[in-house]
PDB file of C-alpha atoms in Angstrom:
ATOM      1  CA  UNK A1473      37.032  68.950  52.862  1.00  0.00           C
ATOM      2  CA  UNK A1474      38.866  68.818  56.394  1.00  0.00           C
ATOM      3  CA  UNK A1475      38.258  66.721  58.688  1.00  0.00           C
ATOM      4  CA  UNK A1476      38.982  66.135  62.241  1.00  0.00           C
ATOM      5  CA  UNK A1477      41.939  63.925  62.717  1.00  0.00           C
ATOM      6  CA  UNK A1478      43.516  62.514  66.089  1.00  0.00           C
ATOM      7  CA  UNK A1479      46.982  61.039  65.963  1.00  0.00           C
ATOM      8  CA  UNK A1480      48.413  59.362  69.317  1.00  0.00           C
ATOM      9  CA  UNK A1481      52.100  59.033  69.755  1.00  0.00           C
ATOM     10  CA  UNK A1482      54.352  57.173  72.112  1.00  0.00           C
ATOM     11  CA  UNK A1483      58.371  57.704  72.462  1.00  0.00           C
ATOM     12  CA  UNK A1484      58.949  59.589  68.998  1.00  0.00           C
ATOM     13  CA  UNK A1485      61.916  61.660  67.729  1.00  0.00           C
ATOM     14  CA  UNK A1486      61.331  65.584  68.575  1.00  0.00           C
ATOM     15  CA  UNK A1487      61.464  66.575  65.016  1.00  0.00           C
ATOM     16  CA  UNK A1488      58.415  64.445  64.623  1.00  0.00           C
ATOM     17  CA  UNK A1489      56.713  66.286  67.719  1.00  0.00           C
ATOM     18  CA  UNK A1490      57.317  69.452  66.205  1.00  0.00           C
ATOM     19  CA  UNK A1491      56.628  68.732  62.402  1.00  0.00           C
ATOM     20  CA  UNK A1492      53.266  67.928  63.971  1.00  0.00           C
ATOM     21  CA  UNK A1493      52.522  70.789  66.019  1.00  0.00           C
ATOM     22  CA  UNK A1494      53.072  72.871  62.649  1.00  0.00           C
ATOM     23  CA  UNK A1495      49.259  71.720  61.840  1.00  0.00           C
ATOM     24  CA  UNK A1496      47.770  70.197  64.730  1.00  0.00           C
ATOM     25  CA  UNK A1497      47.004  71.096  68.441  1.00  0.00           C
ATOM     26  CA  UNK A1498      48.820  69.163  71.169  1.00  0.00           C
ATOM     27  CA  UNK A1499      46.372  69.386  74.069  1.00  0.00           C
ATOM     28  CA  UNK A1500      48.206  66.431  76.267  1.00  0.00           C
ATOM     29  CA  UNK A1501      51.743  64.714  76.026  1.00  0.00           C
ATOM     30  CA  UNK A1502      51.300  62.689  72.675  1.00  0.00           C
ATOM     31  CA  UNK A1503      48.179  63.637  71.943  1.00  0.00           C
ATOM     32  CA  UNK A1504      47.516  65.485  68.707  1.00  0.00           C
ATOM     33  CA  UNK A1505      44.270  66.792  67.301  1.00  0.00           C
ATOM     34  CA  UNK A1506      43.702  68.624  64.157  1.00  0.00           C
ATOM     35  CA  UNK A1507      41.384  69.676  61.373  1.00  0.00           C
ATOM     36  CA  UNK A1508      43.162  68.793  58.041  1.00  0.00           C
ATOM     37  CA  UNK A1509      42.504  68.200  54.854  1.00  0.00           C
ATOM     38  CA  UNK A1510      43.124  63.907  53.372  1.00  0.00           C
ATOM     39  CA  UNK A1511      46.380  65.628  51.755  1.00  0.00           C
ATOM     40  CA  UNK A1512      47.669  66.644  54.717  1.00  0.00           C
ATOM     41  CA  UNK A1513      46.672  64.351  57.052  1.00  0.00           C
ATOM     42  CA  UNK A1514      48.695  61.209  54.253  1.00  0.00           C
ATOM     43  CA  UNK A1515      51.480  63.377  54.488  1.00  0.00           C
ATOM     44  CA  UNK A1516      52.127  63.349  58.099  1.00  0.00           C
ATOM     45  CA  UNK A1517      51.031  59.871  58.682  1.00  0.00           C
ATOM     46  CA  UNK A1518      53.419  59.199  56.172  1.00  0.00           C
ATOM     47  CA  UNK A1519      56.219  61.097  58.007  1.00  0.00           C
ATOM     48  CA  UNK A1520      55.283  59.578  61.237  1.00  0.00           C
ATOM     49  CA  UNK A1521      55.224  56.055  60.316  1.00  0.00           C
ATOM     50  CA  UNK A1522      58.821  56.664  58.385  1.00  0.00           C
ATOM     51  CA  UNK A1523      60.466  58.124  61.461  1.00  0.00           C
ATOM     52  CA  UNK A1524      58.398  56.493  64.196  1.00  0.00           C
ATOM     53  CA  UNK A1525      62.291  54.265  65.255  1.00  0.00           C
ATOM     54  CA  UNK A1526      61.334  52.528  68.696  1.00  0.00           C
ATOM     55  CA  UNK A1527      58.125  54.541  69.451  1.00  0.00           C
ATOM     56  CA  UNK A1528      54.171  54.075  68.336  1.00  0.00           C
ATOM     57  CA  UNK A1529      51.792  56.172  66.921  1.00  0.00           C
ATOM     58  CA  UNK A1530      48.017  55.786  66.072  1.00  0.00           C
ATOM     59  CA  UNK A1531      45.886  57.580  63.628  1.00  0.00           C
ATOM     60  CA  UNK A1532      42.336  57.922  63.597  1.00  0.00           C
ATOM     61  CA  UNK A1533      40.037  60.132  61.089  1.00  0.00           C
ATOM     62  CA  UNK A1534      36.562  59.583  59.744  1.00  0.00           C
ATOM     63  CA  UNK A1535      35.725  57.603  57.114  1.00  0.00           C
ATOM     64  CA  UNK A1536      32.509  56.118  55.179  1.00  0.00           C
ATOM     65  CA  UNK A1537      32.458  52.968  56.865  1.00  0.00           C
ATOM     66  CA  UNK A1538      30.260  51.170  59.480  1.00  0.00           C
ATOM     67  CA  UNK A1539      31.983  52.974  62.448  1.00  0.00           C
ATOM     68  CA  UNK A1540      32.395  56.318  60.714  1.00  0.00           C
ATOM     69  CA  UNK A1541      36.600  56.374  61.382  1.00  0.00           C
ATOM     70  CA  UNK A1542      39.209  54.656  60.215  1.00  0.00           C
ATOM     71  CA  UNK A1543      42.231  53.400  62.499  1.00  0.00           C
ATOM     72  CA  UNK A1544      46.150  53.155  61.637  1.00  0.00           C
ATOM     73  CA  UNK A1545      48.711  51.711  63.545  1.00  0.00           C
ATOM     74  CA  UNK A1546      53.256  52.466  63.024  1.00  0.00           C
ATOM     75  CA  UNK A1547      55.517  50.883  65.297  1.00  0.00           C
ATOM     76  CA  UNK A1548      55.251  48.431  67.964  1.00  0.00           C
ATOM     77  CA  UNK A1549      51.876  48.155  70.271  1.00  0.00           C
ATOM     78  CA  UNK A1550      50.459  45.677  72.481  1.00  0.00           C
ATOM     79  CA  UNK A1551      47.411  46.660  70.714  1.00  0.00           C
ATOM     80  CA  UNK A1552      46.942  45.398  67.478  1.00  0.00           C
ATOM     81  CA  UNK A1553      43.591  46.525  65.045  1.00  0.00           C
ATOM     82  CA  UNK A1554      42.423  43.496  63.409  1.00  0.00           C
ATOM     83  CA  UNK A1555      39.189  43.402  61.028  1.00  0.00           C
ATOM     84  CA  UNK A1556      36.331  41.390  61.956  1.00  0.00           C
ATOM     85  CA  UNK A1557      33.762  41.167  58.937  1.00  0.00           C
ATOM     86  CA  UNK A1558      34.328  45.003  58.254  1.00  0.00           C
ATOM     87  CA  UNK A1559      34.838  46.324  61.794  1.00  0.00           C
ATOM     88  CA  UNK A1560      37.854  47.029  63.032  1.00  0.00           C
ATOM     89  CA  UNK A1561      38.651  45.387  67.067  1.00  0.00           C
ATOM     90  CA  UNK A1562      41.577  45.677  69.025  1.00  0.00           C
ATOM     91  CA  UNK A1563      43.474  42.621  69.808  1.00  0.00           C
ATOM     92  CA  UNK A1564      45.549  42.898  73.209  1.00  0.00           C
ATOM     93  CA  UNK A1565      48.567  41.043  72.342  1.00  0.00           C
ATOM     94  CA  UNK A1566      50.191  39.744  75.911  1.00  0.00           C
ATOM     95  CA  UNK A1567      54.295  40.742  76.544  1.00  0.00           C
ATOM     96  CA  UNK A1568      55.885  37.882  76.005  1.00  0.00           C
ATOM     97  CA  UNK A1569      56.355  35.911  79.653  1.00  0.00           C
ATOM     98  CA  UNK A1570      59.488  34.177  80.069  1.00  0.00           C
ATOM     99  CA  UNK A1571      58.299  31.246  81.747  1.00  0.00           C
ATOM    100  CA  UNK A1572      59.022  28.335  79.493  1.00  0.00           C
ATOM    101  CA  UNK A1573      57.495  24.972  80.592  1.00  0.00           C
ATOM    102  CA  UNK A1574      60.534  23.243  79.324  1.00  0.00           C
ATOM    103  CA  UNK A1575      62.580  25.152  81.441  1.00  0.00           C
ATOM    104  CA  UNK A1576      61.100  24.812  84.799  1.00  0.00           C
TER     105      UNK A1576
END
């Protein structure tokens, strides 16, 4: 059965961007949204997290769970999903500050 999926991008390789259009919608910069089937949808997550290089991408379909989706991270974010007793939060992980006490 298909279901909807949305998968957020950030700085990825054109080939990706089009590769994705091929089965979903693109209705902002980055933003894709599509009604696949759990074949389909493993497939390009799986080509998106292989060619994500210096970008980010996010995938989120539903699932059985608690909060009815499920949430998958590629590349580098300053938001990071971390599992709390079955939930899934997002952790906001600071840039790194160059101000070193030592230093100073």
């Amino acid at each position: 059965m298909a279901n909807m999926t949305v998968i957020a991008t950030t700085a990825i390789p054109d080939h990706l961007r089009g590769a994705l259009t091929r089965w979903m919608t693109e209705p902002m910069p980055g933003l894709y949204v599509g009604t696949v089937s759990a074949r389909v949808r493993t497939e390009l997550w799986t080509a998106v997290a292989a060619s994500i290089d210096d970008g980010a991408a996010l995938l989120l379909h539903p699932d059985a769970n608690e909060q009815g989706f499920t949430l998958h991270t590629a590349g580098q974010r300053r938001r990071v999903p971390i599992d709390f007793d079955g939930l899934t939060l997002i952790a906001l992980n600071p840039a790194e500050t160059t101000n070193d006490p030592e230093t100073t």
